[in-house]
PDB file of C-alpha atoms and ligand atoms in Angstrom:
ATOM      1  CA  UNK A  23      -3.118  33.722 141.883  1.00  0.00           C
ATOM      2  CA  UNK A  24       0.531  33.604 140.819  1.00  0.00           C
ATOM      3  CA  UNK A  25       1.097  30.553 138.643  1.00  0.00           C
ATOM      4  CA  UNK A  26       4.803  28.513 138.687  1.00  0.00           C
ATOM      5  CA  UNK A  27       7.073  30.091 135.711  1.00  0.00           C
ATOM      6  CA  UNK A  28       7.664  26.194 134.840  1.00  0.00           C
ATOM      7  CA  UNK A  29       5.021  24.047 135.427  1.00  0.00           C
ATOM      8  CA  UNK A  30       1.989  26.654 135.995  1.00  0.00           C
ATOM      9  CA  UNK A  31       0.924  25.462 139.432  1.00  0.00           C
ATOM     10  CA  UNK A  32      -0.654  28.051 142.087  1.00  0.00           C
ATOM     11  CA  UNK A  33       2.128  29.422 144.282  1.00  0.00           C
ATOM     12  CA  UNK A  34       2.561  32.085 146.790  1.00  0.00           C
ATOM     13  CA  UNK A  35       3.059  35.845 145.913  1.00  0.00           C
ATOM     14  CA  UNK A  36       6.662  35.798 147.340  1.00  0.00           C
ATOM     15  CA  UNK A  37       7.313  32.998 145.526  1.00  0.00           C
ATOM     16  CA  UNK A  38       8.795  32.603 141.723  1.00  0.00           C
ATOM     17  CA  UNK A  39       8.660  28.699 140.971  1.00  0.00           C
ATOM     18  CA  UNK A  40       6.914  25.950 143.946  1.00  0.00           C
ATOM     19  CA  UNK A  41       9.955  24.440 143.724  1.00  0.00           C
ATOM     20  CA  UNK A  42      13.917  24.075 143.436  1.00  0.00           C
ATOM     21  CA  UNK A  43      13.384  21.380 140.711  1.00  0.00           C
ATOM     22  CA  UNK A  44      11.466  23.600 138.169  1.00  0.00           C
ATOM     23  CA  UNK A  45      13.530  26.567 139.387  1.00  0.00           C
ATOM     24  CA  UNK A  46      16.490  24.319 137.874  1.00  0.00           C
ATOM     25  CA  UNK A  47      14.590  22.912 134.639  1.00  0.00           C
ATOM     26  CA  UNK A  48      13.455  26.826 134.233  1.00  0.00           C
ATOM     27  CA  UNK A  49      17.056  28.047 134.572  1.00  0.00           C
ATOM     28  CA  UNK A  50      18.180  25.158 132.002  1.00  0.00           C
ATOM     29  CA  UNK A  51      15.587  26.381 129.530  1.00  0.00           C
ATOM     30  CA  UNK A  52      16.738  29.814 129.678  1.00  0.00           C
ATOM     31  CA  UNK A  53      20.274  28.353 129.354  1.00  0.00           C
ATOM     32  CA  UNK A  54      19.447  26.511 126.288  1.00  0.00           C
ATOM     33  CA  UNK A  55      17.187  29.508 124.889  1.00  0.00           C
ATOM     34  CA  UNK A  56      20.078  31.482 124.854  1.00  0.00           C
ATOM     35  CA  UNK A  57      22.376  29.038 123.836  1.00  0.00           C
ATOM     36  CA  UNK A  58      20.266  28.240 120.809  1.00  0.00           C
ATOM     37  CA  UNK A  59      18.563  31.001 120.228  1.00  0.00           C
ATOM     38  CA  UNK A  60      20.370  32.166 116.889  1.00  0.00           C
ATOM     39  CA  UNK A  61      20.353  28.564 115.102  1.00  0.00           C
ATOM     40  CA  UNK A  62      16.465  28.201 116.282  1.00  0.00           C
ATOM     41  CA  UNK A  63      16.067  31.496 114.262  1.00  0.00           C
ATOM     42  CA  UNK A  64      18.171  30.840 111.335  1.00  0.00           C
ATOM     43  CA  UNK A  65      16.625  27.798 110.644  1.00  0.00           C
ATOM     44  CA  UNK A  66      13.006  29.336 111.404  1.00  0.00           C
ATOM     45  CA  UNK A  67      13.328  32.105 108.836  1.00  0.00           C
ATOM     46  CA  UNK A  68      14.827  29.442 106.212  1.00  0.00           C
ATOM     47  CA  UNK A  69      11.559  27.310 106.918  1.00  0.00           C
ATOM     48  CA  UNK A  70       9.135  30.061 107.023  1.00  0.00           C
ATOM     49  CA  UNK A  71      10.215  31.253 103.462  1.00  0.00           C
ATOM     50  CA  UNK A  72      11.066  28.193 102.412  1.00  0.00           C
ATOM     51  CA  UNK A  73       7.392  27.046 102.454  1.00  0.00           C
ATOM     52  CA  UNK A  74       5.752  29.595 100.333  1.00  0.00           C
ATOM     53  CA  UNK A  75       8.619  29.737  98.606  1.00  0.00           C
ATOM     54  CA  UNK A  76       8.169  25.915  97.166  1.00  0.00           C
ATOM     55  CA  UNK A  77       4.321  26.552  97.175  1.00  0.00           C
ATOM     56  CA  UNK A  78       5.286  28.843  94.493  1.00  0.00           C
ATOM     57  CA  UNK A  79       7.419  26.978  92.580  1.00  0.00           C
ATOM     58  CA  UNK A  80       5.338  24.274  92.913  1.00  0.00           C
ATOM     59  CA  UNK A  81       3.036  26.076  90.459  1.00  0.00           C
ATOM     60  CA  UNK A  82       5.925  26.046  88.171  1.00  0.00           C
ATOM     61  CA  UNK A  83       7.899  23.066  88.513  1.00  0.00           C
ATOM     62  CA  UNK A  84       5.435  20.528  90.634  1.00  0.00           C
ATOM     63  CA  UNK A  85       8.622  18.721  92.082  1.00  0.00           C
ATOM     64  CA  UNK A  86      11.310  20.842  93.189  1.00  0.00           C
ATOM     65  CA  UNK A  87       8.462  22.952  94.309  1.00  0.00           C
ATOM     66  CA  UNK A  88       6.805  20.355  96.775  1.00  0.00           C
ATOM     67  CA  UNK A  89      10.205  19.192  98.046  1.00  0.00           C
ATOM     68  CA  UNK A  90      10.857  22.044  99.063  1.00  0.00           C
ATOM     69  CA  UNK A  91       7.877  22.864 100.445  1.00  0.00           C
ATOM     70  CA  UNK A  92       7.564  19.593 102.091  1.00  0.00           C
ATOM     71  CA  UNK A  93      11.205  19.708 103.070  1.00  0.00           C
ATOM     72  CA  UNK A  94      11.262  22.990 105.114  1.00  0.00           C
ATOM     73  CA  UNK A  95       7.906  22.062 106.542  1.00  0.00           C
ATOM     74  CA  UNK A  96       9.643  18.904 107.915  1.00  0.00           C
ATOM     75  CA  UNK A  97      12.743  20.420 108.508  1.00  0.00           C
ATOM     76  CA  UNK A  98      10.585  23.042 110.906  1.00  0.00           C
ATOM     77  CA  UNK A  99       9.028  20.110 112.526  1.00  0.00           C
ATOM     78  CA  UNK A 100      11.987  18.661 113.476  1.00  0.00           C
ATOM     79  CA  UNK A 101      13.778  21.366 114.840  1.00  0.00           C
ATOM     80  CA  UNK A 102      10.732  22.477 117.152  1.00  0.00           C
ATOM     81  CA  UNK A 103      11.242  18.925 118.447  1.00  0.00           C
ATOM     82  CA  UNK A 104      14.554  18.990 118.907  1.00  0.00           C
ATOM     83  CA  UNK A 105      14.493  22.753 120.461  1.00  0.00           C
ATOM     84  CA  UNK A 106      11.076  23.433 121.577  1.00  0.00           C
ATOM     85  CA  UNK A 107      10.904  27.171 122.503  1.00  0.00           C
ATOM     86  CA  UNK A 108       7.094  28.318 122.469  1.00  0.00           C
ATOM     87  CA  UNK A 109       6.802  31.737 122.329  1.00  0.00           C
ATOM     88  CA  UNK A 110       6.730  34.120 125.278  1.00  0.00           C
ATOM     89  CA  UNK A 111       3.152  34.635 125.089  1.00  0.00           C
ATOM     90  CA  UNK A 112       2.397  30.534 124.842  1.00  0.00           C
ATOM     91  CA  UNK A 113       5.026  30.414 128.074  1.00  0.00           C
ATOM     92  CA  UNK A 114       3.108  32.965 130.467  1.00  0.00           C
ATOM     93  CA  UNK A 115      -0.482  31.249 129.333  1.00  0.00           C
ATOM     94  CA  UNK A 116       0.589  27.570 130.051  1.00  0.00           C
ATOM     95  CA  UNK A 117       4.036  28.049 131.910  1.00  0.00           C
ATOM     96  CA  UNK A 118       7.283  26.284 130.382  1.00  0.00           C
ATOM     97  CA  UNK A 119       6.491  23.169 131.133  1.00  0.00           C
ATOM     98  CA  UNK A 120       2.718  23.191 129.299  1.00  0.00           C
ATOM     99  CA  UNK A 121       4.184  25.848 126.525  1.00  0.00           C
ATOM    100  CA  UNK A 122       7.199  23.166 125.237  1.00  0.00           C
ATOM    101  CA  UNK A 123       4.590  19.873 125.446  1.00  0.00           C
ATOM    102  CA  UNK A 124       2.132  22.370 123.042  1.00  0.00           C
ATOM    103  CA  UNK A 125       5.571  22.963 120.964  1.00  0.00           C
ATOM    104  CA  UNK A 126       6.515  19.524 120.407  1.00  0.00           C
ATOM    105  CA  UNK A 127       2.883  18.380 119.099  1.00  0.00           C
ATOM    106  CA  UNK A 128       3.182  21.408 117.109  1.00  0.00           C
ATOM    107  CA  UNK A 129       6.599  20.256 115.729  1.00  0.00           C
ATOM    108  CA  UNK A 130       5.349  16.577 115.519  1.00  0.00           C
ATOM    109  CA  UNK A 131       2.178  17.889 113.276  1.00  0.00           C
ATOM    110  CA  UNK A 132       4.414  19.834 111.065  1.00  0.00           C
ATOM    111  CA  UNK A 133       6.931  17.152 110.397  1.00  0.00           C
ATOM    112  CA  UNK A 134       4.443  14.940 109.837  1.00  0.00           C
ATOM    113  CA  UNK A 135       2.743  17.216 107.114  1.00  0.00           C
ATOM    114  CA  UNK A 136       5.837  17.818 105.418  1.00  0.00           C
ATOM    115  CA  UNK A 137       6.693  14.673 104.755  1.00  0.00           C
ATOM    116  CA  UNK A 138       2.959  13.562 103.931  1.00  0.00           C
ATOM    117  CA  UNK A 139       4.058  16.267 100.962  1.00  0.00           C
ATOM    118  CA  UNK A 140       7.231  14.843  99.870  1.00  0.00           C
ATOM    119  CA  UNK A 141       5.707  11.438 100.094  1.00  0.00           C
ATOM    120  CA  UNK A 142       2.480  12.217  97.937  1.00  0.00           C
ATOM    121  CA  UNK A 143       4.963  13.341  95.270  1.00  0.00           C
ATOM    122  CA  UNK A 144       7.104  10.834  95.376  1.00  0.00           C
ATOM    123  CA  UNK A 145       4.089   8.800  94.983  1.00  0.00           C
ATOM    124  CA  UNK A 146       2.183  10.526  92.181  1.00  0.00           C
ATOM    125  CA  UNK A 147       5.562  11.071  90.092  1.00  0.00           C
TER     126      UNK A 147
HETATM  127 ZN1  LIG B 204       6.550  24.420 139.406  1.00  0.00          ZN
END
């Protein structure tokens, strides 16, 4: 069966979305997707080295090394709340809908981890 491009319910062959309201909240994601697109990556790429990076200088210098560890790990968190694009691959499985609900959590998990980091330090130090 075809699934809904938003919300991943059974529709027709002919058919695209099983309705004009996720046809709409599909269009707006695509909308935002594009809109956002370049300052989702930015930030992405700044995370996703930022955390090794501070896991290495966190065998170095402990500090600077978790902050910034912790901080980028937050800082990723936050901004898949904010913006929560899954990827395409999470999108066709679950449909937009189920994809930026999965996205969030993610985003919620990571925040939360980051700043379990930067608040262990500040605790131990
Ligand atoms: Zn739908």
């Amino acid at each position: 069966m075809k699934k809904c491009e938003y919300c991943a319910k059974e529709i027709s062959y002919h058919q695209q979305y099983c309705g004009d309201d996720c046809h709409r909240r599909a269009n707006q994601y695509y909308e935002n997707c594009d809109r956002f697109s370049k300052l989702f990556m930015g930030v992405n790429v700044v995370c996703v080295f930022g955390i090794p990076a501070g896991l290495f200088i966190l065998s170095v210098v402990k500090i600077v090394g978790a902050v910034i560890a912790g901080g980028s790990c937050a800082m990723l968190g936050l901004m898949l709340l904010i913006f929560p694009f899954p990827t395409e691959g999470m999108v066709k499985k679950f449909g937009i809908k189920k994809a930026r609900s999965v996205t969030r959590i993610v985003g919620i998990a990571c925040f939360a981890l980051g700043l379990l980091i930067v608040g262990m330090l500040a605790f131990l130090f």
